[in-house]
Coordinates of C-alpha atoms in Angstrom, one line a residue:
K1322 CA 14.3 -113.4 -65.0
K1323 CA 11.9 -113.2 -61.6
N1324 CA 12.3 -109.4 -61.7
M1325 CA 11.4 -109.3 -65.2
K1326 CA 8.3 -111.3 -64.4
D1327 CA 7.6 -109.3 -61.5
D1328 CA 8.0 -106.0 -63.6
M1329 CA 5.7 -107.5 -66.3
K1330 CA 3.1 -108.3 -63.7
K1331 CA 3.3 -104.7 -62.0
K1332 CA 2.9 -103.2 -65.9
M1333 CA -0.2 -105.3 -66.3
E1334 CA -1.7 -104.6 -63.3
A1335 CA -1.2 -100.6 -63.8
K1336 CA -2.6 -101.2 -67.2
T1337 CA -5.7 -103.1 -65.9
F1338 CA -6.0 -100.3 -63.2
E1339 CA -5.9 -97.7 -65.4
I1340 CA -8.7 -99.1 -67.9
R1341 CA -10.9 -99.7 -64.7
K1342 CA -9.9 -96.2 -63.4
N1343 CA -11.0 -94.7 -66.6
A1344 CA -14.1 -96.1 -67.1
L1345 CA -15.1 -95.4 -63.5
I1346 CA -14.2 -91.9 -64.2
K1347 CA -16.4 -92.2 -67.4
E1348 CA -19.4 -93.4 -65.4
L1349 CA -18.8 -90.9 -62.9
S1350 CA -18.6 -88.0 -65.2
Q1351 CA -21.8 -88.9 -67.0
A1352 CA -23.7 -89.0 -63.8
L1353 CA -22.2 -85.4 -62.9
K1354 CA -23.3 -84.3 -66.5
N1355 CA -27.2 -85.6 -65.5
L1356 CA -26.8 -83.8 -62.4
D1357 CA -25.7 -80.5 -64.1
S1358 CA -28.6 -81.2 -66.3
V1359 CA -31.4 -81.5 -63.4
D1360 CA -29.7 -78.3 -61.7
T1361 CA -30.5 -76.4 -64.8
R1362 CA -34.1 -77.6 -65.0
V1363 CA -34.4 -77.4 -61.3
K1364 CA -33.5 -73.8 -61.5
T1365 CA -36.0 -73.3 -64.4
R1366 CA -38.8 -74.7 -62.4
I1367 CA -37.9 -72.8 -59.3
D1368 CA -38.5 -69.6 -61.1
K1369 CA -41.6 -70.7 -62.4
L1370 CA -42.9 -71.7 -59.0
N1371 CA -41.6 -68.3 -57.8
T1372 CA -43.3 -66.4 -60.7
E1373 CA -46.7 -67.9 -59.6
G1374 CA -46.2 -66.6 -56.2
K1375 CA -45.3 -69.4 -54.0
D1376 CA -42.8 -69.4 -51.5
V1377 CA -39.5 -71.2 -52.5
T1378 CA -37.0 -70.5 -49.8
S1379 CA -37.2 -74.0 -48.6
I1380 CA -36.4 -75.2 -51.9
K1381 CA -33.7 -72.7 -52.7
A1382 CA -31.9 -74.0 -49.2
L1383 CA -32.4 -77.6 -50.6
L1384 CA -31.1 -76.4 -54.1
A1385 CA -27.8 -75.0 -52.2
T1386 CA -27.1 -77.9 -50.5
A1387 CA -27.6 -80.1 -53.5
E1388 CA -25.2 -77.8 -55.7
D1389 CA -22.5 -77.8 -52.8
K1390 CA -22.6 -81.6 -52.8
L1391 CA -22.4 -81.4 -56.7
N1392 CA -19.2 -79.3 -56.5
K1393 CA -17.5 -81.5 -54.0
A1394 CA -18.5 -84.6 -56.1
K1395 CA -16.9 -82.9 -59.2
T1396 CA -13.7 -82.2 -57.1
D1397 CA -13.6 -85.6 -56.0
V1398 CA -13.7 -87.3 -59.5
Q1399 CA -11.0 -84.8 -60.5
A1400 CA -9.1 -86.0 -57.6
L1401 CA -9.6 -89.9 -58.7
D1402 CA -8.8 -88.9 -62.2
S1403 CA -5.4 -87.7 -60.9
I1404 CA -4.3 -90.9 -59.2
M1405 CA -1.6 -92.5 -60.9
P1406 CA -0.2 -96.0 -60.1
A1407 CA 3.2 -95.9 -59.0
S1408 CA 6.1 -96.8 -61.1
S1409 CA 7.7 -100.3 -61.2
T1410 CA 10.9 -98.5 -61.4
P1411 CA 13.0 -98.8 -58.5
S1412 CA 14.0 -94.9 -58.4
T1413 CA 10.3 -93.9 -57.6
T1414 CA 10.6 -95.7 -54.0
G1415 CA 11.8 -92.3 -52.8
S1416 CA 9.1 -90.0 -54.5
S1417 CA 6.4 -88.0 -53.1
T1418 CA 3.7 -90.2 -55.1
P1419 CA 2.0 -92.8 -53.1
E1420 CA 1.8 -96.3 -54.1
V1421 CA -1.6 -97.1 -55.2
D1422 CA -3.1 -100.6 -54.6
L1423 CA -4.0 -101.7 -58.1
S1424 CA -6.0 -104.5 -57.1
K1425 CA -9.3 -102.4 -57.1
P1426 CA -9.9 -99.2 -58.7
R1427 CA -13.5 -99.0 -57.1
V1428 CA -12.0 -99.1 -53.5
I1429 CA -9.9 -96.2 -54.4
G1430 CA -12.8 -94.2 -55.9
N1431 CA -15.3 -94.9 -53.2
T1432 CA -15.0 -91.1 -52.0
A1433 CA -15.7 -90.0 -55.4
I1434 CA -18.6 -92.7 -55.8
R1435 CA -20.1 -91.5 -52.4
S1436 CA -19.9 -87.7 -53.3
V1437 CA -21.9 -88.4 -56.5
K1438 CA -24.2 -90.5 -54.9
D1439 CA -24.9 -87.9 -52.0
A1440 CA -25.2 -85.2 -54.6
R1441 CA -28.0 -87.1 -56.4
D1442 CA -29.9 -87.9 -53.3
A1443 CA -29.8 -84.3 -52.3
F1444 CA -31.2 -83.2 -55.9
K1445 CA -34.0 -86.0 -55.5
K1446 CA -34.8 -83.8 -52.3
V1447 CA -34.9 -80.6 -54.4
V1448 CA -37.2 -82.5 -57.1
E1449 CA -39.3 -84.1 -54.4
A1450 CA -39.9 -80.6 -52.5
I1451 CA -40.8 -79.1 -55.9
A1452 CA -43.3 -81.9 -56.7
H1453 CA -44.9 -81.4 -53.4
M1454 CA -45.1 -77.8 -53.9
S1455 CA -46.8 -78.2 -57.3
G1456 CA -49.3 -80.8 -56.1
N1457 CA -47.8 -83.7 -57.5
K1458 CA -47.8 -85.6 -54.1
S1459 CA -45.9 -88.9 -54.2
E1460 CA -48.2 -90.3 -51.2
R1461 CA -51.1 -90.7 -53.8
Q1462 CA -49.1 -93.3 -55.5
A1463 CA -48.1 -95.1 -52.5
T1464 CA -51.4 -95.6 -51.3
T1465 CA -52.3 -97.8 -54.6
T1466 CA -49.6 -100.5 -53.6
P1467 CA -51.4 -101.5 -50.4
S1468 CA -54.6 -102.0 -52.0
T1469 CA -53.0 -104.0 -54.6
Q1470 CA -51.3 -106.1 -52.2
S1471 CA -54.4 -106.7 -50.2
N1472 CA -56.2 -107.8 -53.6
A1473 CA -53.2 -110.4 -54.2
S1474 CA -54.0 -111.8 -50.5
T1475 CA -57.6 -112.3 -50.8
T1476 CA -57.1 -113.9 -54.3
S1477 CA -54.6 -116.2 -52.9
T1478 CA -57.1 -117.5 -49.8
Q1479 CA -59.8 -118.1 -52.4

């Protein structure tokens, strides 16, 4: 009876792990799809800046780095997708598939999660460089924040 309960528990853990892993992969795949879209739009914007006669070599270098990180993220998400929980049958203990800790799929997916975040951050740098070159500087937005805070502090002292 105990072996049967243990087998059932392992099957339930494996099923829960698979559900959570698939949800994580779906989320990461959507993020990759969004980054692909950003990549396409950034390339269009770089071409436009280039036709305007602006030097875009630094932006192209940032874009190459971002695309490398995006490709690494895609590889890491595929690697996460290929992870399978070990079978509960005793015959697989000598097999080459490593036993997967079924308690936390996000821990196993940390590499893929970090890779997607790195790619996102790299594309953010590209977009900021494009905005800076286009004249849309974010510094103007940052200066409004302190003036709002100073008004709030003078209001609180009155």
